[in-house]
Coordinates of C-alpha atoms in Angstrom, one line a residue:
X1 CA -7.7 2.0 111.9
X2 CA -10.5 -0.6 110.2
X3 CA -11.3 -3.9 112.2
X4 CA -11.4 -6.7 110.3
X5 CA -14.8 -7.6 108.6
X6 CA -15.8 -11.2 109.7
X7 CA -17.1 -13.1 106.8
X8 CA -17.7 -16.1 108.0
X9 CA -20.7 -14.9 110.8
X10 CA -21.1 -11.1 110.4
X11 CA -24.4 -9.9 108.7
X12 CA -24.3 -10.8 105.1
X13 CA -26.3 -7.3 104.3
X14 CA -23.9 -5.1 106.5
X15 CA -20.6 -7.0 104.7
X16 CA -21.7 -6.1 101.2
X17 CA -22.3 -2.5 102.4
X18 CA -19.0 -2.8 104.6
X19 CA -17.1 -4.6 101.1
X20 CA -18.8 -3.1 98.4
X21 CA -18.9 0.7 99.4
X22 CA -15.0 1.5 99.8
X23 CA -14.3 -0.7 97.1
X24 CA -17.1 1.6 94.8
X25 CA -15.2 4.7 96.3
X26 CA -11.8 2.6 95.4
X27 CA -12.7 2.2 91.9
X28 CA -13.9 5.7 91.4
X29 CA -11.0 7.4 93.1
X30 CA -9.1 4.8 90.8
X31 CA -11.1 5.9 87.7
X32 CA -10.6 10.2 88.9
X33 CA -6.9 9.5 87.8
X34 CA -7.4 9.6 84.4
X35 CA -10.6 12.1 84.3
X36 CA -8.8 14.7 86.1
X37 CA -5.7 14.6 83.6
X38 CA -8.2 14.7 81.0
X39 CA -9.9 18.1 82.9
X40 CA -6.5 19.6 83.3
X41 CA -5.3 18.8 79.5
X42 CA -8.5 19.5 78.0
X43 CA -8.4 23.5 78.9
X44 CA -5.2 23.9 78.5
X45 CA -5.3 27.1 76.4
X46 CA -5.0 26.7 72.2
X47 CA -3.9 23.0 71.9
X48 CA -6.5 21.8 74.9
X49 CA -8.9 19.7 72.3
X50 CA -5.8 18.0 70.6
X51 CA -4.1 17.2 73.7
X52 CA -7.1 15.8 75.2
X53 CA -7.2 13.5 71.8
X54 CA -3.5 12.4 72.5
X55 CA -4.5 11.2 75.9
X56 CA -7.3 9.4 74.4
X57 CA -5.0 7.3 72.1
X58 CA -2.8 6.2 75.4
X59 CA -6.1 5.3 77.0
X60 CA -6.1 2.1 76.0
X61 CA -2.7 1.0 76.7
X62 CA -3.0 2.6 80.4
X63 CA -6.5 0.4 80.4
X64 CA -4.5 -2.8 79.8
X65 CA -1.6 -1.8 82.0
X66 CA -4.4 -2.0 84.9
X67 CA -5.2 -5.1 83.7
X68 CA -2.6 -7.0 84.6
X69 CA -2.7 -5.7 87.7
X70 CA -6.4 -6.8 88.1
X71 CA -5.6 -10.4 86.8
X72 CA -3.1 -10.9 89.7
X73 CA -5.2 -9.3 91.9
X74 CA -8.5 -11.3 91.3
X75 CA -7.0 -14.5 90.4
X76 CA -4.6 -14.3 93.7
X77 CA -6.9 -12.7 96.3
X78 CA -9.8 -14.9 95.5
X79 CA -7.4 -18.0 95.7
X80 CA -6.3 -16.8 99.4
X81 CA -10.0 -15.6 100.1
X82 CA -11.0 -19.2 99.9
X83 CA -8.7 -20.7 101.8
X84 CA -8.6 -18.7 105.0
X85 CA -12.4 -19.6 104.6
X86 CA -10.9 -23.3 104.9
X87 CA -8.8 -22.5 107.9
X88 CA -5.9 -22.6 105.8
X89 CA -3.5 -19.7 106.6
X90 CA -0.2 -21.1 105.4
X91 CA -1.6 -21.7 102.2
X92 CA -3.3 -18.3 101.5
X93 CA 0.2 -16.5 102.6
X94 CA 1.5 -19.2 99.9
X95 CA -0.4 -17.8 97.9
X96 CA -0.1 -14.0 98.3
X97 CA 4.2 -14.8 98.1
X98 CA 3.5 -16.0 94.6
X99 CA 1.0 -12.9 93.5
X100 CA 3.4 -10.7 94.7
X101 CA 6.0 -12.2 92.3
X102 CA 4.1 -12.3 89.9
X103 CA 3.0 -8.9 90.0
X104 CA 6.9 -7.6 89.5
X105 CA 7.3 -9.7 87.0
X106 CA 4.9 -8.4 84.6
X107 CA 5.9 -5.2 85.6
X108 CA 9.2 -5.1 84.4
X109 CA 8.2 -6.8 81.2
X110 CA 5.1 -4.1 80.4
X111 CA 7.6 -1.3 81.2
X112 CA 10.5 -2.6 78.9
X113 CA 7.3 -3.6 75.9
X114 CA 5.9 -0.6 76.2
X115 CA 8.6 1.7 76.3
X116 CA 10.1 -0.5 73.3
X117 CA 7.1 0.2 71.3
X118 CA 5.1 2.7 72.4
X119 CA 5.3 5.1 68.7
X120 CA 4.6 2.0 66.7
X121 CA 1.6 1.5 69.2
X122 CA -0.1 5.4 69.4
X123 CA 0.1 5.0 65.7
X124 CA -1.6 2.7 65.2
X125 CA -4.3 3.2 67.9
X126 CA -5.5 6.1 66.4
X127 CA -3.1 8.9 66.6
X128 CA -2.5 11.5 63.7
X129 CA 0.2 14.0 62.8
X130 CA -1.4 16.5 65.0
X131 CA -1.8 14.0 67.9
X132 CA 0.9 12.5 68.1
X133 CA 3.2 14.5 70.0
X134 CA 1.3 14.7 73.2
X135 CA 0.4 10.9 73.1
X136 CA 4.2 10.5 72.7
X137 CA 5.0 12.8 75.2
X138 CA 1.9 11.5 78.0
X139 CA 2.8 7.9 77.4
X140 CA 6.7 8.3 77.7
X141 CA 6.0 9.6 81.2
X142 CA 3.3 7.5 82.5
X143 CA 5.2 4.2 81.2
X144 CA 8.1 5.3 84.0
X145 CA 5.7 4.6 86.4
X146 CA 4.2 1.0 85.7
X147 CA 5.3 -0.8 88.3
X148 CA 4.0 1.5 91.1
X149 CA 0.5 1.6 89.2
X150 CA 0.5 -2.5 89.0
X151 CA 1.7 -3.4 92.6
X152 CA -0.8 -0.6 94.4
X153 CA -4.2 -1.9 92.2
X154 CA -3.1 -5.8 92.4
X155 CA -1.9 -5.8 96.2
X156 CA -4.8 -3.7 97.3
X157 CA -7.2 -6.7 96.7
X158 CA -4.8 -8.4 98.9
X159 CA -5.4 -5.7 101.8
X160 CA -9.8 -5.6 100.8
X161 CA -10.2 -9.7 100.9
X162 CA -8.7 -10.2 104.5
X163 CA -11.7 -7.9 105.5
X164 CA -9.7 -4.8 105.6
X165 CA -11.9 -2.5 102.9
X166 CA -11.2 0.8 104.2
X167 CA -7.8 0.4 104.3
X168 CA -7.9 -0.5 100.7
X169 CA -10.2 2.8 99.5
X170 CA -7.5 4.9 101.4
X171 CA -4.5 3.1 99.4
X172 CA -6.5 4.7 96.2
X173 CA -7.3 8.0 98.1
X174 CA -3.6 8.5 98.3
X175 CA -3.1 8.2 95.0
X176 CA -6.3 10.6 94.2
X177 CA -5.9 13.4 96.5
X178 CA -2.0 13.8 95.4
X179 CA -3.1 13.7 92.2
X180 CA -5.2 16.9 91.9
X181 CA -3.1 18.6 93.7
X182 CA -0.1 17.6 91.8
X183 CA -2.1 18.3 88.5
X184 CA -3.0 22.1 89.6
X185 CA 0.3 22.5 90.5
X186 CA 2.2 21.4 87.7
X187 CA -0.3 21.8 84.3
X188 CA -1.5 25.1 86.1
X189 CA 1.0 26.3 88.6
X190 CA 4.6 25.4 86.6
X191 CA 2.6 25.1 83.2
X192 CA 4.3 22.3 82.5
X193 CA 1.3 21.1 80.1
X194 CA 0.3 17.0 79.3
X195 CA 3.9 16.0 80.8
X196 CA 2.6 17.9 83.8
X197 CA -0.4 15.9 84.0
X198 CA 1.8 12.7 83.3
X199 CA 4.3 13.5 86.3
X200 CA 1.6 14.1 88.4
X201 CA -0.2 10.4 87.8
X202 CA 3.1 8.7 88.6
X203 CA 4.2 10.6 91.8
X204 CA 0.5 9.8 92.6
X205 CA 1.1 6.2 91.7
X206 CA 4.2 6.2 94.0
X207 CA 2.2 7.0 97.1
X208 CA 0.0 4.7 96.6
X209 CA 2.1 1.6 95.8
X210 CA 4.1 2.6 99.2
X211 CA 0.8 2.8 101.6
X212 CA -0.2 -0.8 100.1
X213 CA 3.7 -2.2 100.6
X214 CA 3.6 -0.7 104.3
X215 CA 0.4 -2.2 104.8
X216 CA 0.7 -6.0 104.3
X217 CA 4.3 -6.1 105.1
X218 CA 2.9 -4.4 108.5
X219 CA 1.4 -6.2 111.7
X220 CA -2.0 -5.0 111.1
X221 CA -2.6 -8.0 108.2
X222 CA -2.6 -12.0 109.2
X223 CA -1.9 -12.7 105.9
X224 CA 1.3 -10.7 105.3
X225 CA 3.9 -10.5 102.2
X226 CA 6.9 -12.9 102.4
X227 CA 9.5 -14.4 100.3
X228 CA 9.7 -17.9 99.1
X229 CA 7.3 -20.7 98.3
X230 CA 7.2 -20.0 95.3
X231 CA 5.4 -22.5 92.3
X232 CA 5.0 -22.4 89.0
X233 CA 1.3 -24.5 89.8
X234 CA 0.0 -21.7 91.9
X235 CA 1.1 -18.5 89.5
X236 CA -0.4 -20.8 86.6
X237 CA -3.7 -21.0 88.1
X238 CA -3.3 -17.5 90.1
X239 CA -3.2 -16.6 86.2
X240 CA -6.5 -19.3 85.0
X241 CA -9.1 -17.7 88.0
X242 CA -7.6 -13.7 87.3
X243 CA -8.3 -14.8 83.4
X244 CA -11.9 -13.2 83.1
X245 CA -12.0 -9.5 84.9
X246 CA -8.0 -10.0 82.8
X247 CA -10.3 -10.6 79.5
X248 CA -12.8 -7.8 80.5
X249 CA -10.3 -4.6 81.1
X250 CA -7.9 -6.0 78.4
X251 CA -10.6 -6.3 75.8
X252 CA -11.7 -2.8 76.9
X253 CA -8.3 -1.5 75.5
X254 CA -8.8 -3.3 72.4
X255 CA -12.6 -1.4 71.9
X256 CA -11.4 1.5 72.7
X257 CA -8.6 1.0 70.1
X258 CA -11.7 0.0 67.7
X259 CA -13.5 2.7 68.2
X260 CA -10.8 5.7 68.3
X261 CA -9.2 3.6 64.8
X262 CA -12.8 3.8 63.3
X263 CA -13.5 7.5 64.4
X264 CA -10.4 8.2 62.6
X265 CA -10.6 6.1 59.2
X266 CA -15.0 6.6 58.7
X267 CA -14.6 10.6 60.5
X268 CA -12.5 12.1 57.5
X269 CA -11.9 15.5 58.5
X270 CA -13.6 15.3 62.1
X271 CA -11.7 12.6 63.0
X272 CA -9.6 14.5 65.9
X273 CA -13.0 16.0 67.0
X274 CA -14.7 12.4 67.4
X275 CA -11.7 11.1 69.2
X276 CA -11.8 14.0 71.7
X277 CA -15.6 13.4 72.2
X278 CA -15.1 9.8 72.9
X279 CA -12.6 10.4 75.5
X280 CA -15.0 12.8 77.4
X281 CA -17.7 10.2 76.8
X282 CA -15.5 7.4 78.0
X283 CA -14.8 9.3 80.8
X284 CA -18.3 9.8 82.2
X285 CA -18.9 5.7 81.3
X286 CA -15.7 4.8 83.3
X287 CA -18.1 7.0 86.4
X288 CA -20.5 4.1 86.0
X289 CA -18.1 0.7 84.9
X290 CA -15.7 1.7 87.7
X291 CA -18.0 2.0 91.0
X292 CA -19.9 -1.7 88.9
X293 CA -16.5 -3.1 89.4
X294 CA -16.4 -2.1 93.0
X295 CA -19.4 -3.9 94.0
X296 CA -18.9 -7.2 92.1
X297 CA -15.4 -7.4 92.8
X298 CA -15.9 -6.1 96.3
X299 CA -18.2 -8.9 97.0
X300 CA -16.0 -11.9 95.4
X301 CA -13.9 -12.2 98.7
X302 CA -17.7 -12.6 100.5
X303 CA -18.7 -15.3 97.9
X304 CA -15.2 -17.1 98.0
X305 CA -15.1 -17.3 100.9
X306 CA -18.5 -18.5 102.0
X307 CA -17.9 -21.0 99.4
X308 CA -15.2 -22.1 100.6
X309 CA -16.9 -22.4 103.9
X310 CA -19.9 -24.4 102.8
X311 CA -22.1 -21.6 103.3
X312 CA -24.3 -21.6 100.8
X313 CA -27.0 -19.5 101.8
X314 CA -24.5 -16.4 102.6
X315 CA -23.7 -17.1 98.8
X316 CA -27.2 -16.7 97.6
X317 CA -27.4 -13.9 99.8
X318 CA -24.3 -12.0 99.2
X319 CA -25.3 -12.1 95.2
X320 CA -29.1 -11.1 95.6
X321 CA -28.1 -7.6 97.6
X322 CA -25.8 -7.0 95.6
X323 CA -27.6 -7.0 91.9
X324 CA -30.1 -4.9 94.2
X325 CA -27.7 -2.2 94.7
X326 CA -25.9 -2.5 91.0
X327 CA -29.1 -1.8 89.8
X328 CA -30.4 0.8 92.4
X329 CA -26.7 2.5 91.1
X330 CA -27.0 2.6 87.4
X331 CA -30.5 3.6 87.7
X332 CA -28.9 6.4 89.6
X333 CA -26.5 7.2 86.6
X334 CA -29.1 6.7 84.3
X335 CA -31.0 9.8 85.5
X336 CA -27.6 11.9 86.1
X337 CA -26.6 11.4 82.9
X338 CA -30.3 12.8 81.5
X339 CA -30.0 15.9 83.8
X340 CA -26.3 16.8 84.0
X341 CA -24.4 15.5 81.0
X342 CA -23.7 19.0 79.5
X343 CA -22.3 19.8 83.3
X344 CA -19.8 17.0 82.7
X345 CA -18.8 17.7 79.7
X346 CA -18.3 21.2 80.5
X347 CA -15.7 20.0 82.7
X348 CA -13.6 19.0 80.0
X349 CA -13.8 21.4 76.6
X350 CA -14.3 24.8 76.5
X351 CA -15.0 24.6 72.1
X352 CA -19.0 24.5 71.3
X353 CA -18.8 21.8 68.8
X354 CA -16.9 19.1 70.8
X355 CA -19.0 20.1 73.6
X356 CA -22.5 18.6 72.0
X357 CA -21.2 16.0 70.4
X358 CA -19.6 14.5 73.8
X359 CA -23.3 15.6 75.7
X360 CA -24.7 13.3 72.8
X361 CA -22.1 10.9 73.1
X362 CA -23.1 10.1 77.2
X363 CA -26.4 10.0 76.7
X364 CA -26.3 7.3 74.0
X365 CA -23.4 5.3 76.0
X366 CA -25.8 5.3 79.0
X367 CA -29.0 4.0 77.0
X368 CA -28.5 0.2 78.7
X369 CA -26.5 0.7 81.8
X370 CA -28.8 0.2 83.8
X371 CA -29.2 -4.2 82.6
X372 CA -25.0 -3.7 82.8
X373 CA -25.4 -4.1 86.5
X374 CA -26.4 -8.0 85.6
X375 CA -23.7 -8.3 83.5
X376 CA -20.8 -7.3 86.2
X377 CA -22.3 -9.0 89.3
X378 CA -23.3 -12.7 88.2
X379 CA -20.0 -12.6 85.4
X380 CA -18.1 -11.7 88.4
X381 CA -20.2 -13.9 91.1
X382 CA -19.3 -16.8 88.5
X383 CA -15.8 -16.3 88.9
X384 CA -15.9 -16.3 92.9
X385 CA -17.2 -19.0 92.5
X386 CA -14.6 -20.9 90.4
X387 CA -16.6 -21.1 87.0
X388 CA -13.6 -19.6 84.8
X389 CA -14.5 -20.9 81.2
X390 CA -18.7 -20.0 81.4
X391 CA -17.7 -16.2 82.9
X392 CA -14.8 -16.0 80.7
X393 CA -16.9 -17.1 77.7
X394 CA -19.8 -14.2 78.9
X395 CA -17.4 -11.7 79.2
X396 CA -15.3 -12.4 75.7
X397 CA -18.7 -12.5 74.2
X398 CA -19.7 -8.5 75.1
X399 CA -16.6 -7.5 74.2
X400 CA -16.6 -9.2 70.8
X401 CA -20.5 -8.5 69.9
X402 CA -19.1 -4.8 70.5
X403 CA -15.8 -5.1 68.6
X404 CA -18.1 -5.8 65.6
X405 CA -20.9 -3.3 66.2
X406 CA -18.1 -0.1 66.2
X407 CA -17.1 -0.8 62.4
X408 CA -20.4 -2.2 61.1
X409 CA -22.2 1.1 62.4
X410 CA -19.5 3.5 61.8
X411 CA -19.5 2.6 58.1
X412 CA -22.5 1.9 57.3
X413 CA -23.7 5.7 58.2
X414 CA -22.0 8.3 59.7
X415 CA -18.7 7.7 61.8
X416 CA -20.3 9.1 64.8
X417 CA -23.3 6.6 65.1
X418 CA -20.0 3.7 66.4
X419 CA -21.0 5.3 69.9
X420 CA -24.3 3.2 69.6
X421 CA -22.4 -0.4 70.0
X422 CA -22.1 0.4 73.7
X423 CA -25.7 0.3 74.5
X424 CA -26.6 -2.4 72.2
X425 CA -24.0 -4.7 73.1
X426 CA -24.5 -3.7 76.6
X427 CA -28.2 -4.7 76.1
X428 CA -27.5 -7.8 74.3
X429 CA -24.9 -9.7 76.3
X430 CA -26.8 -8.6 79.8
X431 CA -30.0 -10.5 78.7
X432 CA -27.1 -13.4 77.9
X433 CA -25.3 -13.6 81.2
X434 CA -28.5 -13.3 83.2
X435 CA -29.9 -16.7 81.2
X436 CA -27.2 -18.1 81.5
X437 CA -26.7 -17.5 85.2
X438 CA -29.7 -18.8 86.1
X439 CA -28.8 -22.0 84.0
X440 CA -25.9 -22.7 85.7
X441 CA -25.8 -21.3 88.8
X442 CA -28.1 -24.0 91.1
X443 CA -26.6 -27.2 89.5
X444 CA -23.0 -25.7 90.7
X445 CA -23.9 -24.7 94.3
X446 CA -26.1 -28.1 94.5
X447 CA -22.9 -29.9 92.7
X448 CA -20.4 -28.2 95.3
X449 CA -22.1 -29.2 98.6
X450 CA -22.4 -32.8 97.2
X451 CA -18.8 -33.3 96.4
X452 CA -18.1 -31.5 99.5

């Protein structure tokens, strides 16, 4: 078993690499859920491309499930972070009592919403006659499993921010490893099709929301789950510091609504065939935004913390290395997605013609990822370090210049040119955040040691 990181005195270089590697591998296990459905459903022999469009439509509403659980994780575990950097324990278990209620209380509301309205919602998010019955069917399914799917993503930042990181990648290698298997055996073994695929994510889920219960009401955490304590001041501002990675992933729903609604009214015929592409496409960018979230949400506890400690030079540090390897990452990507994107795809579709629109579709995702590092580690660094309204305003701001860019470029030429929105807004709002970083950030550290 995993030692607890120190970050208060151990190396600040070694605890990015120590924090920000499992919770890369974390994000991308996390991310493998949905791409390896997406592998199984996409071959599955005569329906495979329309299937694989059905999932697409539920993307977005399994997007925003997650991130509800990343709100109470964030907000919560940043909270807690800080204080046991202040010596406060009592408060920080305080504090995990009341995310942990939280957490089942918006998951027994999503479950009864969704499950209330989920036809009305595929719909309208893009799903035709043809697609319809295996979003209803995939979505059905996966809804039965929402509140094992919130508690293991929010209370895994719970188990990563008292310095136990490895602990937290293996809560979402549970969940991964069970899920190929499951997937092989039930869409391929039992041919069971999409609600094979859908059965398999939530046993998955189940595993996975078990290790993470175990593991903080265990004797291995300080900071462990209890009952009681509970106030409505805490949840509320649990809820006002989770707000902005809650903004980020929820607005990501709402694009990829956008762009599978647009693909559908601008594609006329080729509307199916655009919304399969885009969920291959989507699927190699989540390869990139997931293992981004990893290392600027795996270095928040770091920065809280440190904060919280006074130390500002282990701040300054902890952001500088980093950017350094965000940007040493999607550099990586960059070039992988030049050399192997038909290899990817490949993956996915066996037909010819959705095969080279999706190899088109990564490449031109990809064009800017590589200023998107900027974007996820100071928006993020901003929010460690209490600025809600300036990283909330940075992150609402991409997601709206994007928003726009889908329909303004999908009908003013073909439907198919909406896939260039990502890289200009990606481009765009980087150059943004980093200016305004650099604006802000000084006065606030120089403002915080004064006060403090």
């Amino acid at each position: 078993m995993q030692k607890a990181n120190d970050l208060r005195s151990d190396s600040v270089l070694a605890l990015v690499f120590k924090l920000t590697i499992p919770a890369m591998l974390s994000q991308l296990v996390n991310v493998l859920y949905s791409i390896i459905d997406r592998m199984f459903i996409g071959h599955i022999p005569v329906i495979g491309d329309l299937a694989l469009a059905g999932v697409g439509v539920c993307g977005p509403i399994v997007t925003l499930l997650s991130s509800f659980g990343t709100l109470v994780g964030i907000g919560g575990s940043i909270m807690m972070a800080s204080e046991m950097g202040r010596g406060d324990d009592d408060r920080a278990q305080t504090l995990l009592a009341n995310s942990f209620l939280l957490l089942l209380i918006f998951s027994a509301a999503l479950t009864v919403i969704l499950l209330s309205f989920k036809q009305q919602m595929i719909t309208i998010f893009g799903g035709s006659e043809l697609t319809f019955p295996y979003a209803n069917t995939y979505l059905t399914i996966y809804c039965a499993g929402t509140p094992f799917a919130m508690l293991a993503l929010g209370l895994n930042y719970f188990i990563s921010c008292q310095g136990f990181s490895l602990n937290a990648m293996f809560t979402v290698f549970i969940g991964a490893i069970s899920n190929i298997l499951l997937d092989a055996l039930f869409v391929v073994g039992f041919d069971l099709g999409i609600a094979g695929a859908a059965w398999a994510t939530v046993i998955s889920q189940i595993l996975s929301c078990l290790y993470a219960l175990l593991f903080l009401f265990g004797n291995r955490v300080k900071i462990k789950i209890t009952f009681g304590g509970y106030d409505s001041k805490i949840i509320s501002k649990i809820i006002r510091i989770g707000i902005s990675p809650f903004i980020i992933l929820a607005t990501d729903s709402v694009i990829i609504i956008a762009m599978n609604m647009a693909l559908q009214k601008y594609g006329g015929a080729q509307g199916d065939l655009l919304i399969s592409a885009v969920t291959i496409t989507q699927s190699y960018f989540l390869l990139i935004t997931g293992p981004l979230i990893g290392i600027s949400g795996g270095i928040q506890p770091l920065i809280s913390f440190n904060f919280g400690a006074q130390a500002a030079d282990r701040v300054n540090k902890s952001i500088r290395y980093a950017l350094v390897f965000a940007v040493a990452f999607t550099g990586s990507m960059f070039l992988i997605s030049r050399l192997f994107s038909s290899q990817f795809v490949g993956l996915f579709t066996d037909s010819p013609e959705t095969a080279s629109i999706s190899v088109w579709g990564v490449k031109v995702f990809t064009m800017a990822i590589v200023p998107l590092a900027f974007q996820y580690v100071l928006v993020d660094a901003l929010t460690a370090l209490g600025r809600i309204k300036t990283a909330l305003y940075l992150s609402a701001s991409r997601k709206l210049t994007f928003l726009t860019l889908i329909f303004v470029f999908a009908a003013t030429a073909q439907a198919q040119n909406a896939f260039y929105a990502q890289p200009v807004s990606d481009l765009v709002c980087s150059l943004q955040s980093t200016v305004v970083f650099l604006l802000v950030y000084r006065k606030h550290m120089q403002t915080h040691m004064r006060l403090n």
